[in-house]
Every structure is written in C-alpha cells, then in structure tokens.
C-alpha cells in the first residue's frame, strides 16, 4: 500500500535523484513500479523498500529499472530520420569536410534502438571515399536497458517501423530474434548517465562538443525546472552549429529559445547558432605555447580520466613522450601518449604525436585519424593539417593534400613571420611556410 506519507517520500526521492515526476494523477503508476521493485528485492513492504534504497545503490537501481519507461523502436519517428538524412547530415558534411568526423549523443537511449538507428543512417549517408569517422555515445539511467543495448538482440516489435530490407542488411536472425551485426555495434559506446545530475558537459567524460544530440521522449518525464536545466546542459554540450532533436511530445518552444528553429517536413529541429562561443570547460587544457585557437573536443567518448591523480602538466608529459620518440623508443612513446590522452582527451598536440608514431609504423589510416582529431580539437593546429597533407600525398590523394596545405597556409599567413607555431621544433611561421612550399612541390 502506498500511503499518503509514503507517496510523498518516494515521489520526492525519485524526483530529486532521477528527475522523475509523479504528480497525484500518476500515483498509481508509482505504486505499481514500487511494488514490483519490492517483490524483486524480496522486501515485505514499501517501508522496508524505502529503508533499503536509502542505503543500497543496487536496490535504488532496481527501483529505477521499474520506474523508467523504455518504450522505443528502430527508426522511431520517420520524419526525424528523414530530416537527419536530408537536412542535418548534408549541413554537417559540408561544414566538417576537412575533418570528416562527426560526434553524436543519444541521451536516454533505452535499449539501444535509437543510437543504432543513428549508426545505420550515418553509414548509409556519409560519403565513403575517403571515409568519414563517427563516434556515437549512448547513455541512460537504467542499467538493465544498457545491458540489453550492449547485447543488441531484438524482437520483431523493435522493427515495427523498419523496412525489411534494412533489417535484413544489418541484423542476423537468431532464435526468432535478430542480432545486430558487429560492425554497427562497434559504432556505439554505451555509458550510464543520469541526465538530472549536472555532471555534463564534461571533457573528462567525453560528453562535450557533439554535432548532433538526440534526446527524445525523455524530457517528458521531468518537471519544467528540471527540463530547463537539462536543455541548457544539452545546449552547452553541442558545438556551435550542432543540432538537437527532441521528441514530438516535447514541443515547449520556450525551453529552446537559445536555439535556431528549423522547420522540416513533419518535425522541428533545433540548432545551436554557428556564432555561439564554443564551450570552454573549467578544466580545459591549453596547448603548449604558442597557444593557437582551441575549441575543446575529445576524440572519442572515454569515461576514464582521473585528473586528480595527475602530477605532470600535459605539456611536460608531451615532451617526455616526444623525447622517447626522438630516441627511437617508440613503444614507450606510444604508451606515454596514450596515457596522456586518457587524462587530457582535449590536448590536440598529443593526437598529433600519436599520429606521427602511427605514421612512422606505416599505419597511415590510424595516423590520418589522429591528425584529423588534432585539427578537430583545434582547427588552427597547422601541424595537424600538415600531417593530414602528408598522409593524403602518400595515399595518392593530391587534391586533398593541397586543400589541407592551403588551409595551413591561410592560418599561417595570419601570424607574424617570427612567431613560433611549431611547439615541437620551435619553428616560426615563416619556417613552417617554407616547409609547406617544399611539400607542395612534392605532391603529384
Ligand atoms: C521512452 S524512452 C526513450 C527512448 C528513445 N530516446 C526513443 O525516443 O525511442 C525514455 C528513456 O529515458 C530514460 N531516462 C529516464 N530518466 C532518465 C534520467 N534521469 N537520466 C537518463 N535517462 C533517463 C529511461 O530510462 C528510458 O530509457
């Protein structure tokens, strides 16, 4: 029995900890979910359940698992996926042409159908030659949903709006259900995150600088004040020009005032203005002197860094890694740079060094991906552009090589000739320009 007193205490608790809103008209839903959690946990009544969840995070997770609604399916809301293909991706493909890398977040991903639909759509839409890279972060508060998402086996109900040929291309039948192919599974990283907690945007958690955020049919469970705070944090987690897609039941335009509104057939899209300042996190790390413009962005979602354990500054750390590489101790250099990137995922020069190590070992694709990440983190990082040009030249892509060098030249022409722009070799802008000219002549 959910007495008045228990109703008030449970409602306050789930609202405070998970943002879930149970007004009197939803009291019966709360009672039902709590009864189920009590049964599962083997406690006799809801008084005992309250006492248990006060002291046991695992029991709390069971309550959350019963109270959250995971209704979802592949390609839910076809109009929004059409807008993704026809409006959002063409915009980003044009603006991100140099880096060829997109970052997405499915916030409130439930059992994974939404982020996997995003992965499939991107694979079908992004140009392939040369390839684009993507990282898709998918988060939810419900651990059980996340387990099922990682397993990626689905019943036919999940495909109720998926054309058969799409299902057949990406899933393998297995005992009356369908298993997602590994290559799509690998596109998505799942992590636990409570949207109500102000733990994001966060460079350490890799929750920052997204090009696209899908947060659909999640905000409806929160009260207005909570929704407003979450929308602000989603805004902060987008890059300028990044897109937010919310569910159809979440149309309160007031919450989205900071965004540009784009009307697409059958849906409304929100975009963070292009001129919005990039988010500068309090813990952002500066590249070594001289500092070039550096909008922060991690390379991939990594829920790992523990900055409090660090003793070295990233610059000093990078110098150590560089020294190891200069002495030919490549494995030490690689280990150092990997550790550095775990702790400072925004540090563009570290990706550059990692790219150089890969290039030295003939791993051209890996090197190119690292150089791209360095440029993504810092679009003015000329060394990254030169690294990209060198790989393009080796891969017989002269046009792409020239484009990257042209971009580096434009950036360098904005610096005084004697300004140091290469932190690794203390080279000036004029010296680097001379080097670019040399490279240019070698491209064929
Ligand atoms: C109805 S599903 C939506 C799934 C998917 N976005 C879609 O539209 O098909 C809502 C999801 O939001 C999650 N959720 C609810 N409260 C949350 C919170 N405080 N933090 C993160 N996720 C939450 C639930 O666990 C559930 O998986």
GROMACS .gro file of C-alpha atoms and ligand atoms in nm, residues 14 17-20 64-65 67-74 76 80 106-115 139-143 145 192-197 200 214-222 226 230 247 250, ligand 1:
model
   80
   14UNK     CA    1   1.267   0.981  -0.731
   17UNK     CA    2   1.756   1.176  -0.766
   18UNK     CA    3   1.626   1.095  -1.113
   19UNK     CA    4   1.407   1.391  -1.206
   20UNK     CA    5   1.109   1.157  -1.250
   64UNK     CA    6   1.485   0.298  -1.131
   65UNK     CA    7   1.465  -0.003  -1.358
   67UNK     CA    8   1.004   0.322  -1.288
   68UNK     CA    9   1.163   0.415  -1.619
   69UNK     CA   10   0.973   0.354  -1.937
   70UNK     CA   11   1.184   0.214  -2.216
   71UNK     CA   12   0.934   0.233  -2.499
   72UNK     CA   13   1.141   0.263  -2.817
   73UNK     CA   14   1.197   0.108  -3.159
   74UNK     CA   15   1.425   0.138  -3.460
   76UNK     CA   16   1.115   0.583  -3.444
   80UNK     CA   17   1.311   1.297  -3.787
  106UNK     CA   18   2.175   0.960  -2.788
  107UNK     CA   19   2.070   1.084  -2.442
  108UNK     CA   20   1.811   0.849  -2.287
  109UNK     CA   21   1.889   0.571  -2.532
  110UNK     CA   22   1.683   0.298  -2.355
  111UNK     CA   23   1.763  -0.043  -2.508
  112UNK     CA   24   1.973   0.094  -2.795
  113UNK     CA   25   1.735   0.109  -3.090
  114UNK     CA   26   1.783   0.486  -3.127
  115UNK     CA   27   2.165   0.505  -3.130
  139UNK     CA   28   2.355   0.698  -2.227
  140UNK     CA   29   2.069   0.604  -1.998
  141UNK     CA   30   1.992   0.598  -1.627
  142UNK     CA   31   1.864   0.238  -1.638
  143UNK     CA   32   2.144  -0.018  -1.612
  145UNK     CA   33   1.838  -0.117  -2.051
  192UNK     CA   34   2.541   0.515  -1.758
  193UNK     CA   35   2.439   0.876  -1.708
  194UNK     CA   36   2.169   1.044  -1.506
  195UNK     CA   37   2.065   1.348  -1.709
  196UNK     CA   38   1.939   1.523  -1.399
  197UNK     CA   39   2.284   1.539  -1.241
  200UNK     CA   40   2.795   1.727  -1.805
  214UNK     CA   41   1.904   1.304  -2.993
  215UNK     CA   42   1.717   1.340  -2.664
  216UNK     CA   43   1.374   1.212  -2.749
  217UNK     CA   44   1.085   1.110  -2.524
  218UNK     CA   45   1.293   1.159  -2.212
  219UNK     CA   46   1.224   1.515  -2.104
  220UNK     CA   47   0.850   1.441  -2.083
  221UNK     CA   48   0.914   1.262  -1.755
  222UNK     CA   49   1.069   1.567  -1.587
  226UNK     CA   50   1.446   2.014  -1.446
  230UNK     CA   51   1.880   1.972  -1.891
  247UNK     CA   52   1.056   1.406  -2.920
  250UNK     CA   53   0.834   1.793  -2.607
  445LIG     C1   54   1.073   0.632  -2.360
  445LIG     S1   55   1.245   0.602  -2.353
  445LIG     C2   56   1.302   0.686  -2.496
  445LIG     C3   57   1.399   0.607  -2.577
  445LIG     C4   58   1.444   0.674  -2.707
  445LIG     N1   59   1.508   0.800  -2.680
  445LIG     C5   60   1.329   0.693  -2.801
  445LIG     O1   61   1.278   0.803  -2.815
  445LIG     O2   62   1.286   0.594  -2.863
  445LIG     C6   63   1.295   0.708  -2.218
  445LIG     C7   64   1.432   0.674  -2.162
  445LIG     O3   65   1.476   0.779  -2.075
  445LIG     C8   66   1.547   0.722  -1.969
  445LIG     N2   67   1.555   0.814  -1.854
  445LIG     C9   68   1.456   0.847  -1.769
  445LIG     N3   69   1.504   0.930  -1.674
  445LIG    C10   70   1.635   0.950  -1.702
  445LIG    C11   71   1.739   1.025  -1.640
  445LIG     N4   72   1.716   1.096  -1.528
  445LIG     N5   73   1.862   1.020  -1.695
  445LIG    C12   74   1.885   0.948  -1.806
  445LIG     N6   75   1.792   0.874  -1.869
  445LIG    C13   76   1.666   0.876  -1.817
  445LIG    C14   77   1.470   0.595  -1.940
  445LIG     O4   78   1.546   0.500  -1.866
  445LIG    C15   79   1.432   0.547  -2.079
  445LIG     O5   80   1.526   0.459  -2.128
   0.00000   0.00000   0.00000
